[in-house]
Short mmCIF file of C-alpha atoms in Angstrom, two decimals:
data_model
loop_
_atom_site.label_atom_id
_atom_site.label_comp_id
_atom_site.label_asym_id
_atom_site.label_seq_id
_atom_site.Cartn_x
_atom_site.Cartn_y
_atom_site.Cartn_z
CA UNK A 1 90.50 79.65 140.46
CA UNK A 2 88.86 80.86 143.42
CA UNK A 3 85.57 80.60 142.03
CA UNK A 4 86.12 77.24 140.69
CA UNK A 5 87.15 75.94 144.35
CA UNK A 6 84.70 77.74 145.96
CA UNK A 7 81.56 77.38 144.10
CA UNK A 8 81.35 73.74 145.00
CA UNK A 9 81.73 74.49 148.70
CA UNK A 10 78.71 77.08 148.38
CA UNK A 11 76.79 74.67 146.80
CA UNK A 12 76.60 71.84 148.77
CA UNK A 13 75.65 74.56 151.77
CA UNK A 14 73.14 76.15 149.62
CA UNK A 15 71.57 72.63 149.26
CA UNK A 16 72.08 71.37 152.87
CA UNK A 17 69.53 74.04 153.39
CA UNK A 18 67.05 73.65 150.80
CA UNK A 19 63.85 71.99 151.33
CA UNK A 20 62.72 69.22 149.74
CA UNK A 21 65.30 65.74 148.69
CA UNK A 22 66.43 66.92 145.61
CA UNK A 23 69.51 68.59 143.83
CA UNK A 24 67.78 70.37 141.10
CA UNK A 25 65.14 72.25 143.09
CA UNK A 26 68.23 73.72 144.97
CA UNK A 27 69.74 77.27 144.94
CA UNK A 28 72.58 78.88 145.68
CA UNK A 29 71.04 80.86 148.08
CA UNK A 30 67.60 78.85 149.43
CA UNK A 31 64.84 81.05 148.93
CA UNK A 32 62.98 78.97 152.08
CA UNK A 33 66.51 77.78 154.40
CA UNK A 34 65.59 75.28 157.06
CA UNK A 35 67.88 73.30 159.18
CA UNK A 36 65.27 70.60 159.26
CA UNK A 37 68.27 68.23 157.26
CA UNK A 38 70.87 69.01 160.03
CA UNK A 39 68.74 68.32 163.00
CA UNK A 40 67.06 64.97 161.03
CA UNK A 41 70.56 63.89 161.45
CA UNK A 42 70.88 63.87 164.86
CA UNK A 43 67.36 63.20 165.64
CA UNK A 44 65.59 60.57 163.40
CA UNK A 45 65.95 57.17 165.08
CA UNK A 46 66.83 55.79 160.90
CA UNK A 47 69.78 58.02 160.91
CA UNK A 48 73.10 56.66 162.20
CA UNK A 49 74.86 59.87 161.45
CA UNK A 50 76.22 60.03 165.03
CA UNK A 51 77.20 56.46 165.11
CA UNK A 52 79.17 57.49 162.00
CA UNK A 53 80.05 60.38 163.01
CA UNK A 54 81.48 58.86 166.24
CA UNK A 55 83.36 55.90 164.52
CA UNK A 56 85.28 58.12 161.80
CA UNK A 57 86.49 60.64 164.90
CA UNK A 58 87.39 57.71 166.59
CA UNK A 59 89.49 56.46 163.75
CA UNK A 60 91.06 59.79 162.82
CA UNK A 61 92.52 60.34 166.49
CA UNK A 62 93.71 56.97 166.73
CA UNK A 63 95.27 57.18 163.68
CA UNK A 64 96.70 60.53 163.86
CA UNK A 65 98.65 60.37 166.99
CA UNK A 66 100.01 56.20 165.92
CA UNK A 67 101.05 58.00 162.72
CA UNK A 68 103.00 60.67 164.84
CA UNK A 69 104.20 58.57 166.85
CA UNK A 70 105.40 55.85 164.45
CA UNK A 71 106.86 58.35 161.86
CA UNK A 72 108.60 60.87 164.23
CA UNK A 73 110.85 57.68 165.88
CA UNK A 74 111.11 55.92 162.66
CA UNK A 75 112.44 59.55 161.12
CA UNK A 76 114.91 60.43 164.25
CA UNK A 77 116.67 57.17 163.51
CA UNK A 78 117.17 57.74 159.70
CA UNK A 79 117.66 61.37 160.56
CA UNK A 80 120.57 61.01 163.53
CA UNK A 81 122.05 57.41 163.25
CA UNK A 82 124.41 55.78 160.47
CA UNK A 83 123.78 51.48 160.77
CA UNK A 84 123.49 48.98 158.22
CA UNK A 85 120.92 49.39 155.08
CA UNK A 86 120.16 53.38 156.05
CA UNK A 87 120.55 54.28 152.53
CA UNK A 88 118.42 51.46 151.07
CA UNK A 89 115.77 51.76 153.40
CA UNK A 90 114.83 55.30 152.64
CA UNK A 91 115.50 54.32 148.83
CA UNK A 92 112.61 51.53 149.61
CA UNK A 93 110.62 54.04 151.34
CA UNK A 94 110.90 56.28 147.75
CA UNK A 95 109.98 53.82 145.66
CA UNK A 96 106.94 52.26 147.87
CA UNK A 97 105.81 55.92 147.14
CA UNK A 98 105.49 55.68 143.59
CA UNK A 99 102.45 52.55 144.34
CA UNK A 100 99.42 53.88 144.58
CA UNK A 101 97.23 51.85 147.62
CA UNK A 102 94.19 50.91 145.10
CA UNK A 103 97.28 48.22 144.08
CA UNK A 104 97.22 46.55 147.38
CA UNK A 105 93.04 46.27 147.99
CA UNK A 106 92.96 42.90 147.14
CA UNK A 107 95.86 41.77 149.65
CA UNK A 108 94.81 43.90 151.83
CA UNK A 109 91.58 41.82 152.35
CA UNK A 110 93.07 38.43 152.15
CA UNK A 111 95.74 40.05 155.01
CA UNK A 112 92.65 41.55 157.47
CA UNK A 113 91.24 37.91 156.67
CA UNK A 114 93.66 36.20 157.71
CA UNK A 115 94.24 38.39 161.12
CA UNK A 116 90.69 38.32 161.38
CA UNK A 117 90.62 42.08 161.64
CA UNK A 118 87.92 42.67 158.52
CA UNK A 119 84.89 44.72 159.85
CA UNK A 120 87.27 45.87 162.57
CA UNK A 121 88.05 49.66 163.06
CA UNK A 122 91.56 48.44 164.09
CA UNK A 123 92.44 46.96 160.77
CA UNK A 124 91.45 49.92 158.72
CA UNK A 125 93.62 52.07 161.36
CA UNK A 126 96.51 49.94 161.11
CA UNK A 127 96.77 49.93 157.23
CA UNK A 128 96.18 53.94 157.66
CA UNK A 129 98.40 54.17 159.66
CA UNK A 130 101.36 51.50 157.94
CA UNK A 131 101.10 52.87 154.62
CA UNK A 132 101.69 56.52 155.17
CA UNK A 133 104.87 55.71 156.46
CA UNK A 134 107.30 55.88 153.54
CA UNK A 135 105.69 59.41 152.77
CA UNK A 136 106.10 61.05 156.54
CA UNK A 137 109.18 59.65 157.56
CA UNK A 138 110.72 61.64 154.24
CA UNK A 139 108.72 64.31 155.39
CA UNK A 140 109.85 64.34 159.04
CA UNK A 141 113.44 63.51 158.37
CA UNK A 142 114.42 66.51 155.92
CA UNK A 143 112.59 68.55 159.00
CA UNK A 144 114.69 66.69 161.64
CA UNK A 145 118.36 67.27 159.64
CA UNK A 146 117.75 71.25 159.63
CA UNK A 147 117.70 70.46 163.57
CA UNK A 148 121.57 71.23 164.59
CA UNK A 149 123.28 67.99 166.20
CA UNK A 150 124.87 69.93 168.63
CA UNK A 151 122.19 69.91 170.32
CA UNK A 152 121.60 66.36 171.05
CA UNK A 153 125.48 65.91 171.54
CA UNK A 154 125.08 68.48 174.10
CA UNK A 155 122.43 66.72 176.07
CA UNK A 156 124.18 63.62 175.57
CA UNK A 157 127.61 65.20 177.45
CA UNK A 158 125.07 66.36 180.11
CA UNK A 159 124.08 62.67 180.38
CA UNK A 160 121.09 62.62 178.60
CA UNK A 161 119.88 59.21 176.95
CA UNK A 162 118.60 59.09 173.75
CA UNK A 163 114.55 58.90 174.71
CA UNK A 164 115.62 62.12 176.76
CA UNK A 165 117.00 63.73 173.53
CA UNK A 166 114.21 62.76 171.17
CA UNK A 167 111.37 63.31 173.94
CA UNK A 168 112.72 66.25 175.76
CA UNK A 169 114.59 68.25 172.63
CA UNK A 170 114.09 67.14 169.42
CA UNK A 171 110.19 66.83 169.43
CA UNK A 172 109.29 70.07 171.19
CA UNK A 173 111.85 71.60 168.02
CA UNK A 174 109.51 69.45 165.75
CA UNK A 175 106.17 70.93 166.86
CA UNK A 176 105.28 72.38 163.08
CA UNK A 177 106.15 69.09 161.01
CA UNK A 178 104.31 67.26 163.72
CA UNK A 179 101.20 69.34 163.34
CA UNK A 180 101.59 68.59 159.49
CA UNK A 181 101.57 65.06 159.68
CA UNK A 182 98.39 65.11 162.48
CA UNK A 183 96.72 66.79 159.97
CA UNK A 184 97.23 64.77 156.74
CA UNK A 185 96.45 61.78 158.90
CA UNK A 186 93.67 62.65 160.35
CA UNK A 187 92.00 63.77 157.64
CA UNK A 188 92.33 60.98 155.21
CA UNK A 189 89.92 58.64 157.47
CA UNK A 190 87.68 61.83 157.21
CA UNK A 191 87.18 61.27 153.86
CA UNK A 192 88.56 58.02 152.51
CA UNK A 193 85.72 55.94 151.19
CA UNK A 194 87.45 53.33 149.47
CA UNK A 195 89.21 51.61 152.03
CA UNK A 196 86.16 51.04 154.56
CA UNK A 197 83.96 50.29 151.98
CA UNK A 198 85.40 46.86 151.32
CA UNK A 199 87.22 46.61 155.62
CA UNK A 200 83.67 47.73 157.12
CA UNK A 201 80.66 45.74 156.25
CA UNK A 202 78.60 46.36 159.79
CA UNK A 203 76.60 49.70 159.29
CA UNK A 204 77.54 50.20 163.16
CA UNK A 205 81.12 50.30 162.44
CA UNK A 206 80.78 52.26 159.21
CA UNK A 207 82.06 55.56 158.51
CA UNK A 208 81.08 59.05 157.31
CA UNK A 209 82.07 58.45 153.90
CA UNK A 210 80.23 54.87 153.47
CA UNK A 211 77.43 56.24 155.46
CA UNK A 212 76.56 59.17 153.41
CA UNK A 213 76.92 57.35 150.33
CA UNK A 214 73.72 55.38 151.52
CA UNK A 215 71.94 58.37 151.98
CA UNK A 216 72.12 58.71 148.07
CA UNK A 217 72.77 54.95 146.91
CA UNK A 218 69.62 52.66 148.26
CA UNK A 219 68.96 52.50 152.44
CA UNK A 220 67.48 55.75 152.62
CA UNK A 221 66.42 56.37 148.89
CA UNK A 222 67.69 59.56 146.79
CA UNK A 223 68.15 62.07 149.61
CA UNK A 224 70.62 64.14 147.95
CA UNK A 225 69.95 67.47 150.81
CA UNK A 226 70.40 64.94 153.70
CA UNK A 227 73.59 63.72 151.90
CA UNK A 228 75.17 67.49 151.71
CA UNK A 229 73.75 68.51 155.30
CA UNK A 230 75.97 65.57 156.02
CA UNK A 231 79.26 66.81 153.74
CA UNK A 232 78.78 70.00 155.37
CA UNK A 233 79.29 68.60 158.99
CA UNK A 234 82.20 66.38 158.25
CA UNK A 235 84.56 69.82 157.77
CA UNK A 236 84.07 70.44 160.89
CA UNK A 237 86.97 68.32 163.03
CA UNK A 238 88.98 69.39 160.30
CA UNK A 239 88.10 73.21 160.45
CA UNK A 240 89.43 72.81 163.83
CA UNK A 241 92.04 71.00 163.81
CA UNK A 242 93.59 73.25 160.86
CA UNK A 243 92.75 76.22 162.79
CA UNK A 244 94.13 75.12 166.00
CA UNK A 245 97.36 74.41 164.47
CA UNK A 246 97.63 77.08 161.84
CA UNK A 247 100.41 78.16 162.99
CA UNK A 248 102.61 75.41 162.55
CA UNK A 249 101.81 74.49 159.27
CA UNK A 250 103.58 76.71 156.67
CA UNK A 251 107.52 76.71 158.20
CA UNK A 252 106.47 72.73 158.70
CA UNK A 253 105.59 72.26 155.63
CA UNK A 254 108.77 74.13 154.20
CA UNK A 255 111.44 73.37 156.22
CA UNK A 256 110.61 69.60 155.66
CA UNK A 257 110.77 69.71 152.13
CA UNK A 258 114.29 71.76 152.12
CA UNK A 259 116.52 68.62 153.02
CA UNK A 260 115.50 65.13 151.83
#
């Protein structure tokens, strides 16, 4: 299994420093290795790598810290209040889980249409952003019930409101479930290519994903070593950010699935 995962990986590095444009002249281990691919990218006046490069960052970030921020407050007040509709709105959340996103492309469009957001980084983030909600706020509440309440009843007999408790003690509890869900969503802009295919029709406000695929579809001909000098760089930001946040990960990852 190892090989099988990371024989691709070697691969497409192997190639991103061949010579030449082709796949089938490349090795596993380039007899002649140049970076002449890597610093085209950044160099050649054609190449809007960086432009690319700069827009997907841009709508990682963004998109990373809304999701935190939307999921973490919409999961504190399943996790910690009893009102009205609590149990069918986290049943709805469940079930909009079982729809994959491919079903909503065409609404999607007519929607971003309509709000005139359509070639707009701010419409891709906000569907990012809207429609990983059902999916972290399970994730964040089963990590916010193993939280004990007497904590925030505590702070609340100390006079503590209830921004106080969720700013001041729950969310410095919740650092590893947070990391977890800054990862996930900030890597799916990384690499989604569906989605701002049919949003982002300006090769300005394209990203990696669209970008690269014209390296190898029909602006820049059949430049298959450009295109993985390319794959290689977009691991980066997510290199690390996984790194950075290692630590968080596994008892985040665990400890939210434990309650649901």
């Amino acid at each position: 299994m190892v090989v099988v995962c990371v024989f691709p990986v070697l691969w497409v590095i192997g190639a991103s420093l061949s010579p030449g444009e082709s796949l089938f002249s490349s090795t596993l281990i380039p007899k002649n290795a140049t970076f002449d691919h890597y610093i085209w990218l950044f160099t050649n006046p054609n190449s809007q790598y960086v432009t690319w490069y700069g827009n997907t960052l841009k709508i990682a970030l963004i998109n990373a810290v809304l999701s935190v921020l939307i999921t973490t407050g919409t999961a504190y007040i399943f996790s910690r209040y009893q009102f009205v509709g609590r149990k069918y709105g986290l049943m709805a959340f469940l079930g909009l889980q079982m729809f994959p996103s491919m079903m909503t492309m065409v609404s999607l469009y007519l929607l971003l249409n309509l709000l005139d957001l359509l070639d707009s980084h701010w419409g891709l983030i906000l569907f990012y952003a809207g429609a990983q909600i059902p999916f972290n706020t399970w994730l964040v509440k089963g990590y916010f019930d193993t939280i004990p309440r007497s904590l925030d009843e505590a702070a609340r007999m100390d006079g503590a409101s209830h921004l106080t408790v969720f700013f001041q003690i729950i969310l410095p509890l919740a650092k590893p479930i947070i990391a977890v869900v800054f990862l996930f969503n900030f890597m799916m802009p990384m690499t989604d290519f569906l989605l701002p295919q049919i949003v982002l029709t300006s090769p300005e406000n394209q990203t990696l994903a669209v970008g690269l695929f014209n390296f190898i579809n029909d602006q820049f001909g059949k430049r298959f070593t450009l295109f993985a000098a390319g794959s290689v760089l977009v691991a980066l930001p997510i290199t690390v950010v996984f790194l950075s946040m290692q630590r968080y990960f596994i008892s985040g990852l665990t400890a939210g699935a434990s309650k649901g």
